[in-house]
PDB file of C-alpha atoms in Angstrom:
ATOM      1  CA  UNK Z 109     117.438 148.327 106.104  1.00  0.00           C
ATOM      2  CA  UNK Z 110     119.498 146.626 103.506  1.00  0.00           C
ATOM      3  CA  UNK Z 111     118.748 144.804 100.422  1.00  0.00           C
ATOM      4  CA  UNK Z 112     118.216 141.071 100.892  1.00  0.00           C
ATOM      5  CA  UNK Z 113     120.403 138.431  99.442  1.00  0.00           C
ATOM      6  CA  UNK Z 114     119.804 136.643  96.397  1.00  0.00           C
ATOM      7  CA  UNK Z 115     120.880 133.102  95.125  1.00  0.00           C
ATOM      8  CA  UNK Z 116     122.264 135.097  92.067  1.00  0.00           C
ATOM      9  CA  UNK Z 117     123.048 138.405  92.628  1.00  0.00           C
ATOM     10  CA  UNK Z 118     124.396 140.565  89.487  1.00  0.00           C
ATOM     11  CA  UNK Z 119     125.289 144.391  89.303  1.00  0.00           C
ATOM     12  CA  UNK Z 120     121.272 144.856  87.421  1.00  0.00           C
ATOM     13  CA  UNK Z 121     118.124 142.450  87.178  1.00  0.00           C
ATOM     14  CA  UNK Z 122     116.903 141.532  84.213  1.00  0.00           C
ATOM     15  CA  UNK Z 123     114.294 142.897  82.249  1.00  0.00           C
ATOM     16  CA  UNK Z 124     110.933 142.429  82.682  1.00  0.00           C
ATOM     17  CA  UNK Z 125     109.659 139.651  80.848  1.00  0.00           C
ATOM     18  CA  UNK Z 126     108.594 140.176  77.078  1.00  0.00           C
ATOM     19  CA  UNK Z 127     110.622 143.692  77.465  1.00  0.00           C
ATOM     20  CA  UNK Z 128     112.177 144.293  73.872  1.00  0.00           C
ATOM     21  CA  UNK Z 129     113.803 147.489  74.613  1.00  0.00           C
ATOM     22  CA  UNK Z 130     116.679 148.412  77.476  1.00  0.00           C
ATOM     23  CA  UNK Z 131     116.644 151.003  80.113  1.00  0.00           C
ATOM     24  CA  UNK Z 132     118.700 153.715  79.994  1.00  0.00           C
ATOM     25  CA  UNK Z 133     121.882 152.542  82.535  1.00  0.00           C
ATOM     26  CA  UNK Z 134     121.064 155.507  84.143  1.00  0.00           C
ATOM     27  CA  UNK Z 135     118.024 157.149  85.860  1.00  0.00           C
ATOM     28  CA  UNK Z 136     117.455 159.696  87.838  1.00  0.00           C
ATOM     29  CA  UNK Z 137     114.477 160.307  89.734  1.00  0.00           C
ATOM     30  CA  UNK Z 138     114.189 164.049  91.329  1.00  0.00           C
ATOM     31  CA  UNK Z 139     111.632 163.112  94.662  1.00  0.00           C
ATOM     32  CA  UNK Z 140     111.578 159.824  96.545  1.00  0.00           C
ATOM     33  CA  UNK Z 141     108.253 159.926  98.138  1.00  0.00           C
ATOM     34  CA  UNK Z 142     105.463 157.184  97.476  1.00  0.00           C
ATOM     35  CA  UNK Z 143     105.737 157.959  93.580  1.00  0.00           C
ATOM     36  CA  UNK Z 144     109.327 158.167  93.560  1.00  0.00           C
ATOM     37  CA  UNK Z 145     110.094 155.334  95.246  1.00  0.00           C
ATOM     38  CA  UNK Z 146     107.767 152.911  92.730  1.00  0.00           C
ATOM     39  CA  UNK Z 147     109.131 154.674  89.932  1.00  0.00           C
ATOM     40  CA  UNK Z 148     112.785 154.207  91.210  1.00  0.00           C
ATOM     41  CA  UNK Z 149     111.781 150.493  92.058  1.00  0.00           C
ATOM     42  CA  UNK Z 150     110.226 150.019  88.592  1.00  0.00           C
ATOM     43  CA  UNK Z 151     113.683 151.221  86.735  1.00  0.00           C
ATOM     44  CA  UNK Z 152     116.000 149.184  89.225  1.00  0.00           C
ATOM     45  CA  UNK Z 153     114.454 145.534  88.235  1.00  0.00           C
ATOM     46  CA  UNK Z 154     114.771 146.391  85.075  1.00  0.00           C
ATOM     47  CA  UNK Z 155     118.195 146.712  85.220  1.00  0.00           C
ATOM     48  CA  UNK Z 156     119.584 150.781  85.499  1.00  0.00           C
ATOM     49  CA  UNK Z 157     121.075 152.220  88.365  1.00  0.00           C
ATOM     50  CA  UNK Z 158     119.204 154.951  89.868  1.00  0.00           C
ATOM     51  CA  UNK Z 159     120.102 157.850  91.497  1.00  0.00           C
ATOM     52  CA  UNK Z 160     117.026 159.356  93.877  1.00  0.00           C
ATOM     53  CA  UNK Z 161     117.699 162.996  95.277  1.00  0.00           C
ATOM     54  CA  UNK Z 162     115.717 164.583  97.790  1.00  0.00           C
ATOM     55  CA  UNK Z 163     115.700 167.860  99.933  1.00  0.00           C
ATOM     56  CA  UNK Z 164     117.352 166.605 102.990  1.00  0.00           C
ATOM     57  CA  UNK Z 165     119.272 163.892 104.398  1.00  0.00           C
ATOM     58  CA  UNK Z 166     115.849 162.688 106.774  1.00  0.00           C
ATOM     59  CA  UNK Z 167     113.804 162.735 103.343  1.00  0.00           C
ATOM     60  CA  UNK Z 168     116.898 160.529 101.402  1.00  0.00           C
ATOM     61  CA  UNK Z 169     117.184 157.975 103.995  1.00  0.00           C
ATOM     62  CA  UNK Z 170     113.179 157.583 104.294  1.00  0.00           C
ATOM     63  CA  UNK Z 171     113.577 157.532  99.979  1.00  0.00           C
ATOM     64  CA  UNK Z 172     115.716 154.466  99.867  1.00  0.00           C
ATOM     65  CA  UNK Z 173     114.080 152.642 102.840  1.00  0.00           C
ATOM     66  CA  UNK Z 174     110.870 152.917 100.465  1.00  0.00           C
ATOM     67  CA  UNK Z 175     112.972 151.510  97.353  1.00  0.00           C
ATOM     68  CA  UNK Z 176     114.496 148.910  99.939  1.00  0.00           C
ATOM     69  CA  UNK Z 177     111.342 147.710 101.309  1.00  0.00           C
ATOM     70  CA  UNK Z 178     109.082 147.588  97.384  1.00  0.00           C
ATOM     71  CA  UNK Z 179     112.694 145.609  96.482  1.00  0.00           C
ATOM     72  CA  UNK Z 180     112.268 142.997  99.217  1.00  0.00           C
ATOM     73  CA  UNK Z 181     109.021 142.428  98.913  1.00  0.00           C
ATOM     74  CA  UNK Z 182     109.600 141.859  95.100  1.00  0.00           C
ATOM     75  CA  UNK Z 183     112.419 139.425  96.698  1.00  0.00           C
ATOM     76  CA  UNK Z 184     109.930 137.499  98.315  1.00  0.00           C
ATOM     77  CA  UNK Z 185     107.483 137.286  95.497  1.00  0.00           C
ATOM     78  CA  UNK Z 186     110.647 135.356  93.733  1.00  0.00           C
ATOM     79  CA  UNK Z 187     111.538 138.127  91.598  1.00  0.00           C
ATOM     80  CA  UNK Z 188     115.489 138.784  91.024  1.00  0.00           C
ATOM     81  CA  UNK Z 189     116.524 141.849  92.428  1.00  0.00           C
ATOM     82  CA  UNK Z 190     119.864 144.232  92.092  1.00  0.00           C
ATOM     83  CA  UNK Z 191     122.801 144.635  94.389  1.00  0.00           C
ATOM     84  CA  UNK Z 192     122.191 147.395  96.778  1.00  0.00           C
ATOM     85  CA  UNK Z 193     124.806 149.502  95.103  1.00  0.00           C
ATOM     86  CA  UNK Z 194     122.496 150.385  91.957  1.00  0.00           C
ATOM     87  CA  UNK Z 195     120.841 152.582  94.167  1.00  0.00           C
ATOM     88  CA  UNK Z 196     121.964 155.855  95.732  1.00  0.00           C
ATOM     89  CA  UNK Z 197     120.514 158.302  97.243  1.00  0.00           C
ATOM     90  CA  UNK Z 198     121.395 161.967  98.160  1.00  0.00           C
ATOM     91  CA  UNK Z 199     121.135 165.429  98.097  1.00  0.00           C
ATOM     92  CA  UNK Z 200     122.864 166.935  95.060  1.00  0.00           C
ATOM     93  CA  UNK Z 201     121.466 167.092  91.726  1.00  0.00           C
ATOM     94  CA  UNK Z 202     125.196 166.467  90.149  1.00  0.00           C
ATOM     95  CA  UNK Z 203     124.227 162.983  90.496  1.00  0.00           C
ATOM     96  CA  UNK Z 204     122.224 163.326  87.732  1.00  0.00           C
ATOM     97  CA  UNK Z 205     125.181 164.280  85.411  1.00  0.00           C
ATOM     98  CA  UNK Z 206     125.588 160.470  83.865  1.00  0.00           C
ATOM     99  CA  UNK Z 207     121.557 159.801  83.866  1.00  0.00           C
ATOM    100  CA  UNK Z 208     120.556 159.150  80.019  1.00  0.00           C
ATOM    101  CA  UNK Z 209     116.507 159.712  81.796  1.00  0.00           C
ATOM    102  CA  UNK Z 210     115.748 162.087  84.860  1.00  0.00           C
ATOM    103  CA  UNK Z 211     112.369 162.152  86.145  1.00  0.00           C
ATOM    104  CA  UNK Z 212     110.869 164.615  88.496  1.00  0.00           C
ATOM    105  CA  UNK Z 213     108.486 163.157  91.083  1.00  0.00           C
ATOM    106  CA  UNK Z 214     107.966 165.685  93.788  1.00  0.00           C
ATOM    107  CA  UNK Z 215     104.456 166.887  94.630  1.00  0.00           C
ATOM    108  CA  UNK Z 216     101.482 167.932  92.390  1.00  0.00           C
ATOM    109  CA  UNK Z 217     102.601 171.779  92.358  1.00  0.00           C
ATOM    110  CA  UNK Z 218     103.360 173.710  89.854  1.00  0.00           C
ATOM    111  CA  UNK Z 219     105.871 175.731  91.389  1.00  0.00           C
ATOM    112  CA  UNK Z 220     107.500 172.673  92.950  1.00  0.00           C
ATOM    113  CA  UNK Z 221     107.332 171.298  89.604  1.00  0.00           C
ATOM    114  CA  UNK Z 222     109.138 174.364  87.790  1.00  0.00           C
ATOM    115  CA  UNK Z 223     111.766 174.413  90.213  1.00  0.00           C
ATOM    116  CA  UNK Z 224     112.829 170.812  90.052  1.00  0.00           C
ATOM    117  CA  UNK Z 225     112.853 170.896  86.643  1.00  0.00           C
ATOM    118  CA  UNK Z 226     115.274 173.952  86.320  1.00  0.00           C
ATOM    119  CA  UNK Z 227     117.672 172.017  88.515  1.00  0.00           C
ATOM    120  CA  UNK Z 228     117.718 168.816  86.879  1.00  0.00           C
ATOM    121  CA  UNK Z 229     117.881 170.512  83.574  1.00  0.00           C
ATOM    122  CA  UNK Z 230     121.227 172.419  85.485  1.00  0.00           C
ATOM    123  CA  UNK Z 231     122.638 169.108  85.882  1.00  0.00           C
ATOM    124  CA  UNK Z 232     121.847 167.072  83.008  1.00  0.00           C
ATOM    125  CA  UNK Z 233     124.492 166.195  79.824  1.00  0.00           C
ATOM    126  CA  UNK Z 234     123.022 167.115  76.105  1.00  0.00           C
ATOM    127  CA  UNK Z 235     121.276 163.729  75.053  1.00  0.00           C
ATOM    128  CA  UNK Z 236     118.785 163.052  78.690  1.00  0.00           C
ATOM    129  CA  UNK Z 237     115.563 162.986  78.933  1.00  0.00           C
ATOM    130  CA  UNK Z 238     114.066 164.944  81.262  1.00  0.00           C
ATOM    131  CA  UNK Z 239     110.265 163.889  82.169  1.00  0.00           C
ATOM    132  CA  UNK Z 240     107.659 165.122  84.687  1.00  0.00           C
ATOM    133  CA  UNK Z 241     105.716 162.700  86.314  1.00  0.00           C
ATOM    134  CA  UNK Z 242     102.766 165.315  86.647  1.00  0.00           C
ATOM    135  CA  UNK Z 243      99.545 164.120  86.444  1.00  0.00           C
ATOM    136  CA  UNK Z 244      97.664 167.320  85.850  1.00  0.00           C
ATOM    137  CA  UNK Z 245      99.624 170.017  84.515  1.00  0.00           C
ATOM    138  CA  UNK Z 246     100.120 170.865  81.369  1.00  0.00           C
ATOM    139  CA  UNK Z 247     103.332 169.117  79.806  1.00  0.00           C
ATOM    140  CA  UNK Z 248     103.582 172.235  77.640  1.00  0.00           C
ATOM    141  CA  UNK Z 249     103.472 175.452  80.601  1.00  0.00           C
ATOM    142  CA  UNK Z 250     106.228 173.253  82.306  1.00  0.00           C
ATOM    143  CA  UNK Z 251     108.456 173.173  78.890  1.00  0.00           C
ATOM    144  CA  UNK Z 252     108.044 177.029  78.302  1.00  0.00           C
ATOM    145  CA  UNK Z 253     110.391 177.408  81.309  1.00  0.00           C
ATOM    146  CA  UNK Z 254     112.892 174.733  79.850  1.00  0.00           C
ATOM    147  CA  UNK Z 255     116.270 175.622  77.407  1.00  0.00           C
ATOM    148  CA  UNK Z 256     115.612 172.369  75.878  1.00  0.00           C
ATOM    149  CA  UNK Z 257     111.935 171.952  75.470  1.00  0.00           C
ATOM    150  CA  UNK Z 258     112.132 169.448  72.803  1.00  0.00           C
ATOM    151  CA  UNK Z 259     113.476 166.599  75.371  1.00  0.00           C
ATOM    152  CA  UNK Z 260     110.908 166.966  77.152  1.00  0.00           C
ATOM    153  CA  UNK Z 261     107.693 165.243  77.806  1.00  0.00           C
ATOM    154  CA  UNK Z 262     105.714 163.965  80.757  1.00  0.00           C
ATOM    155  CA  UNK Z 263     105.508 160.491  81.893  1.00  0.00           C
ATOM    156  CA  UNK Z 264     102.622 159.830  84.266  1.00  0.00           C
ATOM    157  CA  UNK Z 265     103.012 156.748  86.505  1.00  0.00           C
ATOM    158  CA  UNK Z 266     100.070 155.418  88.134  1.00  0.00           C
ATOM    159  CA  UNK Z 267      99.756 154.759  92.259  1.00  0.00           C
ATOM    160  CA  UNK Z 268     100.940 152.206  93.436  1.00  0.00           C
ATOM    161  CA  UNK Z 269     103.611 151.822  90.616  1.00  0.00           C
ATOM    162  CA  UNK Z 270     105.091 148.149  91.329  1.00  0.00           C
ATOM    163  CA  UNK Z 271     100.786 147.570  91.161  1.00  0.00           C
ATOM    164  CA  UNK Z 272     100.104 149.444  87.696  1.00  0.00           C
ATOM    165  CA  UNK Z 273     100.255 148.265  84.530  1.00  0.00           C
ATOM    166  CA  UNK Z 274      99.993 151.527  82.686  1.00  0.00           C
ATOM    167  CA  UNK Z 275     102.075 155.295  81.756  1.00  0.00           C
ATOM    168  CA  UNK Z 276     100.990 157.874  80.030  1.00  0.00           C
ATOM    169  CA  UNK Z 277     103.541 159.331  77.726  1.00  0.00           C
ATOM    170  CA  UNK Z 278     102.501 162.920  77.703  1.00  0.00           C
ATOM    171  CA  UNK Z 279     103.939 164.804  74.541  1.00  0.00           C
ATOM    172  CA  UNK Z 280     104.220 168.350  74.242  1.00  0.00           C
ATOM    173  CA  UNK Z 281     104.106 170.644  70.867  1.00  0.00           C
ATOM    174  CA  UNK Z 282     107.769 170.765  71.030  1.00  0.00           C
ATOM    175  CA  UNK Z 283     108.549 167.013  72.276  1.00  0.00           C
ATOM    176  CA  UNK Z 284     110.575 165.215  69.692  1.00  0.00           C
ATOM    177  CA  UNK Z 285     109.239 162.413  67.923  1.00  0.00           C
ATOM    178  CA  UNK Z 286     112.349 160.301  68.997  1.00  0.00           C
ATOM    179  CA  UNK Z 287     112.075 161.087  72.685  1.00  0.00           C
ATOM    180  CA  UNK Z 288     108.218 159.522  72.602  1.00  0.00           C
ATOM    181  CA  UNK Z 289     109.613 156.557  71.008  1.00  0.00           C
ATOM    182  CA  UNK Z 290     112.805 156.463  73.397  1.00  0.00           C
ATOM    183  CA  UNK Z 291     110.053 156.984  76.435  1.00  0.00           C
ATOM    184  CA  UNK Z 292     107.991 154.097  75.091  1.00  0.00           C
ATOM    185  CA  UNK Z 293     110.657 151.920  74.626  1.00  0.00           C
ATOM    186  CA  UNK Z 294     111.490 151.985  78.537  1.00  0.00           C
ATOM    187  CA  UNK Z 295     107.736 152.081  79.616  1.00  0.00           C
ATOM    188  CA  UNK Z 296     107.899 148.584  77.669  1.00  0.00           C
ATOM    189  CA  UNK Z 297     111.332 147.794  78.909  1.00  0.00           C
ATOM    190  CA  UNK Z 298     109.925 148.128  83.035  1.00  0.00           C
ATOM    191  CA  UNK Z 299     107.015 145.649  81.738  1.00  0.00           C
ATOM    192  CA  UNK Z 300     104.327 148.352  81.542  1.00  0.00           C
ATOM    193  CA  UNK Z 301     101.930 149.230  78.382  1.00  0.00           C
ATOM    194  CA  UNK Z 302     102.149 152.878  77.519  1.00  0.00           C
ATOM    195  CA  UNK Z 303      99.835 154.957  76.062  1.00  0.00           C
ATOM    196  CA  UNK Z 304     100.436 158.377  74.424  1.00  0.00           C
ATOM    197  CA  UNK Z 305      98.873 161.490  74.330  1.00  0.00           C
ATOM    198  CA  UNK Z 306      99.122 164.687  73.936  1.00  0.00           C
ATOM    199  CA  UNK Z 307      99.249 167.449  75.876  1.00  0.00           C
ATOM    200  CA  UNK Z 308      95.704 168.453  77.360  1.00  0.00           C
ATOM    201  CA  UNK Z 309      94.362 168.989  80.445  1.00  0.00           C
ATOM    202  CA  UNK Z 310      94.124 166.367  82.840  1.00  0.00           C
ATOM    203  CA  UNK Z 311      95.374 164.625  80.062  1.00  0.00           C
ATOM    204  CA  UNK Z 312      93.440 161.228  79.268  1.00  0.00           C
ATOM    205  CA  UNK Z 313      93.478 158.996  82.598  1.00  0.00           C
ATOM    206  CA  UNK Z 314      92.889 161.915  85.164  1.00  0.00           C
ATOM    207  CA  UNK Z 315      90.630 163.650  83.218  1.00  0.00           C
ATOM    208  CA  UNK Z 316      88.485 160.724  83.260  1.00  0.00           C
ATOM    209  CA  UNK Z 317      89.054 159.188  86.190  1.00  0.00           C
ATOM    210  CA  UNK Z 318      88.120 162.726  88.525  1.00  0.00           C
ATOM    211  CA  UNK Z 319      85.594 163.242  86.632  1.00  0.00           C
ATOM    212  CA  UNK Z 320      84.084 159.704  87.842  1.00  0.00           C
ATOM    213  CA  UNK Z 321      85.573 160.546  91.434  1.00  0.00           C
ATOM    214  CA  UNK Z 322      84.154 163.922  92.109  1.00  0.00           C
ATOM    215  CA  UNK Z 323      80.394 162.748  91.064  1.00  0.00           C
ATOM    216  CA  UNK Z 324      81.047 159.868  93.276  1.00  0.00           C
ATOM    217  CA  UNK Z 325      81.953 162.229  95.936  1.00  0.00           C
ATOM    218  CA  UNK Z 326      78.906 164.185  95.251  1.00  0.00           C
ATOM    219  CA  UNK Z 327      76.989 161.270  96.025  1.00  0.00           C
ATOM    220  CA  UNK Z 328      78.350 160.619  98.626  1.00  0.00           C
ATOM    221  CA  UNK Z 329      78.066 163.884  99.863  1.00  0.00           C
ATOM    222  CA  UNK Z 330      74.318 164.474  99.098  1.00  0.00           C
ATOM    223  CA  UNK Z 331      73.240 160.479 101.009  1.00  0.00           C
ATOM    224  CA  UNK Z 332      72.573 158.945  97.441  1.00  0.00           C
ATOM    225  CA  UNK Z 333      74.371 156.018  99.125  1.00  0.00           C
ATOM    226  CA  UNK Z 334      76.985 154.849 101.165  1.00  0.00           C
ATOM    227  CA  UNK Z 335      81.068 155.201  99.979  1.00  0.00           C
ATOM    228  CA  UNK Z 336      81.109 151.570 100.204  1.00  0.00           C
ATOM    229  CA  UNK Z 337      77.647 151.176  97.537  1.00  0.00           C
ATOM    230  CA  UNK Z 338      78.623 153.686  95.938  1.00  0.00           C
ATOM    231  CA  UNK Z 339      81.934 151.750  95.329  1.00  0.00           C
ATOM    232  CA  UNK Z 340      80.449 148.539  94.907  1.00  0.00           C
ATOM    233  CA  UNK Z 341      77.810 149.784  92.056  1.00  0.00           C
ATOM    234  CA  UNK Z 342      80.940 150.492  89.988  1.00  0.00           C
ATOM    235  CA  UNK Z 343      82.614 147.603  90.362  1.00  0.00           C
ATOM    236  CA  UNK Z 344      80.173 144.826  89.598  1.00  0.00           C
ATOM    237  CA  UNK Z 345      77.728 147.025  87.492  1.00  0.00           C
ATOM    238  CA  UNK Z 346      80.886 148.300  85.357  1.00  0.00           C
ATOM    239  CA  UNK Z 347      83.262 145.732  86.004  1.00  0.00           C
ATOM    240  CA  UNK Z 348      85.724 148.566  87.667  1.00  0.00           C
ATOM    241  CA  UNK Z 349      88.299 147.223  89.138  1.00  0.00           C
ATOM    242  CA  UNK Z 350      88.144 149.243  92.430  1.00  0.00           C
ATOM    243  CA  UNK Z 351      85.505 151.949  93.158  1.00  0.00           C
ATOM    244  CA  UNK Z 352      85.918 155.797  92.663  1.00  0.00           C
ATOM    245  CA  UNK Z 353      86.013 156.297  96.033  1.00  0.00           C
ATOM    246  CA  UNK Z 354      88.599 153.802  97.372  1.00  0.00           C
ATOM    247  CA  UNK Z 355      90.540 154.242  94.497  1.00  0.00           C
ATOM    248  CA  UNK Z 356      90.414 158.286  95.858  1.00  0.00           C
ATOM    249  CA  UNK Z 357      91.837 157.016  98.908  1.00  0.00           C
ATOM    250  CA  UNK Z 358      94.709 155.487  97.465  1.00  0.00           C
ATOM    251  CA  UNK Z 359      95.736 158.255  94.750  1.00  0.00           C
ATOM    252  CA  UNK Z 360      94.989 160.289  97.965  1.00  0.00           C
ATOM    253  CA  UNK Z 361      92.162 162.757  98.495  1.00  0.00           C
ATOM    254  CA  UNK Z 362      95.325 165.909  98.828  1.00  0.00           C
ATOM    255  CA  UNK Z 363      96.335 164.585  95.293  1.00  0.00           C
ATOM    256  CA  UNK Z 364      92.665 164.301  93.383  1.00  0.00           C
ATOM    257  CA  UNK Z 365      92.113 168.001  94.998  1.00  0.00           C
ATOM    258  CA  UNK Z 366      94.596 169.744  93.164  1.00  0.00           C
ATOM    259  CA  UNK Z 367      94.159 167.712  90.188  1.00  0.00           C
ATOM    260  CA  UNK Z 368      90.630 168.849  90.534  1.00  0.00           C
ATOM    261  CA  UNK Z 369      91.473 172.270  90.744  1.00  0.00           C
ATOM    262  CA  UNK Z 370      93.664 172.097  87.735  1.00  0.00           C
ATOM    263  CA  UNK Z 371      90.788 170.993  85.648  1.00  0.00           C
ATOM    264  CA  UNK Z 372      88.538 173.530  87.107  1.00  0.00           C
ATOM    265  CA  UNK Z 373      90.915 176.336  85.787  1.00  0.00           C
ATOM    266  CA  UNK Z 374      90.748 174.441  82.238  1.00  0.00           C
ATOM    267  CA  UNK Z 375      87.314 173.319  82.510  1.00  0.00           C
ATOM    268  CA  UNK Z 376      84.655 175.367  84.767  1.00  0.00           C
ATOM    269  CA  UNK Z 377      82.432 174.821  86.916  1.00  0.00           C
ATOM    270  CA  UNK Z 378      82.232 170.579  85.975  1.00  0.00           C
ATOM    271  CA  UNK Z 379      85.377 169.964  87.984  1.00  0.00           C
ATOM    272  CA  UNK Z 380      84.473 172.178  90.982  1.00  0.00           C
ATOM    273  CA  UNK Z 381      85.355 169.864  94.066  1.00  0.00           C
ATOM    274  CA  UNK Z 382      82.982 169.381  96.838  1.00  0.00           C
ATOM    275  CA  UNK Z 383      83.154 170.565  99.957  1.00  0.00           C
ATOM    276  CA  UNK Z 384      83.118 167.306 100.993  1.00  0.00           C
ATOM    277  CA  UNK Z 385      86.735 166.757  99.415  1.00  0.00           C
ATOM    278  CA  UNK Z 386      88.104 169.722 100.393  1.00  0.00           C
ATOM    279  CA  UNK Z 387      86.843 169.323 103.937  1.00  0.00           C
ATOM    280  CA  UNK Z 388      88.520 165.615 104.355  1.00  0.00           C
ATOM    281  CA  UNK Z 389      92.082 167.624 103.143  1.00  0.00           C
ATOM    282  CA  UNK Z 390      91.313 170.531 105.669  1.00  0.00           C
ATOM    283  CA  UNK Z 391      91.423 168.117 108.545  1.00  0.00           C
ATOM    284  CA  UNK Z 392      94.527 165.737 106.744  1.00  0.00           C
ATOM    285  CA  UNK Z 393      92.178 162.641 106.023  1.00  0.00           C
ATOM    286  CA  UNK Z 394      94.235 162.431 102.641  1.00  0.00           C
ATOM    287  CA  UNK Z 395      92.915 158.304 102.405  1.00  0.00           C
ATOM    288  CA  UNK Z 396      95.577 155.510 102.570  1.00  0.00           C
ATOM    289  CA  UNK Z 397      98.557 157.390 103.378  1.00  0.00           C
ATOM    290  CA  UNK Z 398      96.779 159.099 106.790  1.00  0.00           C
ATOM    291  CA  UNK Z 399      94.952 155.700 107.563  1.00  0.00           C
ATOM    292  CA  UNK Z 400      91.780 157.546 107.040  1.00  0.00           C
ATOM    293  CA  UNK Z 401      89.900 159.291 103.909  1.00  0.00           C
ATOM    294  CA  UNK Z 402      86.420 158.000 102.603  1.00  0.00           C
ATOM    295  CA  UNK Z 403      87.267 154.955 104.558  1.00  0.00           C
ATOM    296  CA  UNK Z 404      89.395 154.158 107.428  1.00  0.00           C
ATOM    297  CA  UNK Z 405      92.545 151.824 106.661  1.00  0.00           C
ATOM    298  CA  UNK Z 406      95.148 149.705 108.998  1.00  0.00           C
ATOM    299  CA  UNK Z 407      98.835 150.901 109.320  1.00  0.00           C
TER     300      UNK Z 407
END
């Protein structure tokens, strides 16, 4: 797949509109699956050039078909969109070395986590950012492992990104005050609001929003009522955009679980998932991504 053409093509699109700050020219994103991708999307419409890395050559080339296809369909929505060479994609982390932000965005582990970290760190020049897209683990366990703790800070993108409004700007106890501000600027500067907060578990929107998901799945789970009432309750009792339940399905059930489990290590017993959840993992109903979770869903 390439990149469609456009009427006016220039090296970088421009901001989003009523941006006041710039991008860095340079991101990196460590991870190019579903978050990756959105957050790589996100950072080329507003103008950078963004390298995405991934673990092999099959994972790269599915990375930048994502990117491709979120930048045509922001083509055909009438939005201006970058040459194709402000993207690259690979396999070496030295592509990284020119990136004034690097964000890791491989999969909700910690040990994952740690080790992607280390190697952007390895690659990275003095003045980056480096920034975990976690959106569950403490900001400040992930920084204890880090030389340079105090560029450091978590920015948690929401599923799907070109779809959300909203990043959390996580800030450790050793995150410098300028980085938040440099990290807000560009969550402003990809047309998104940020909000910040500090380091905590689950920090403020997951926290929240499993806690609403797992007593929905306990309903679910003990006949209270269907997903789908269940669902609909929230929505036009509480004005909720989407219910707890499909909105499960799209974070994906794999993803809520280990959040979940996170919590429950911070927390006790109130974030214990239900069998039901863990059941629907066992067998891969993960929600949107498998075509089936708490409901079933088209390719």
């Amino acid at each position: 797949m390439t990149l469609p053409e456009t009427t006016s093509r220039t090296r970088a699109a421009a901001a989003p509109a009523g941006a006041t700050a710039s991008v860095p020219a340079v991101v990196g994103v460590l991870g190019g699956g579903r978050m990756g991708a959105g957050i790589a999307h996100a950072f080329l419409l507003a103008g950078a050039r963004v390298h995405v890395v991934e673990r092999d050559e099959a994972a790269a080339a599915q990375a930048r078909e994502r990117v491709e296809t979120a930048l045509t369909r922001s083509a055909e929505r009438g939005t201006q969109i970058p040459d194709a060479d402000t993207l690259t994609t690979g396999l070496d982390t030295a592509a990284f070395a020119e990136a004034g932000l690097v964000i890791e965005a491989v999969p909700e582990d910690r040990a994952l986590k740690l080790d992607a970290l280390a190697r952007i760190e390895g690659a990275v020049q003095d003045d980056a950012v480096v920034a975990s897209n976690t959106s569950s683990i403490s900001i400040d366990a992930l920084a204890a492992s880090l030389a340079r703790p105090d560029r450091f800070l978590g920015l948690h993108f929401f599923n799907p990104v070109p779809a959300s409004a909203l990043v959390e700007v996580v800030t450790g106890e050793r995150t410098a005050a300028a980085v938040v501000t440099r990290a807000t600027q560009w969550v402003e500067a990809i047309g998104k609001t940020a909000v910040v907060v500090r380091d905590a578990p689950g920090f403020a929107s997951s926290r929240l929003g499993v806690a609403l998901g797992l007593e929905a799945i306990r309903m679910l789970e003990e006949g209270v009522a269907t997903a789908h009432d269940i669902d609909t309750a929230m929505e036009l009792g509480y004005r909720h955009p989407m219910g707890p339940l499909r909105t499960t399905d799209i974070v994906g059930l794999d993803v809520r679980l280990g959040i979940a489990e996170e919590l429950e290590r911070a927390f006790g017993a109130r974030f214990t998932p239900p069998a039901l959840l863990r059941d629907l993992v066992a067998r891969g109903h993960l929600g949107r991504k498998t075509g089936r979770g708490f409901y079933e869903w088209s390719a």
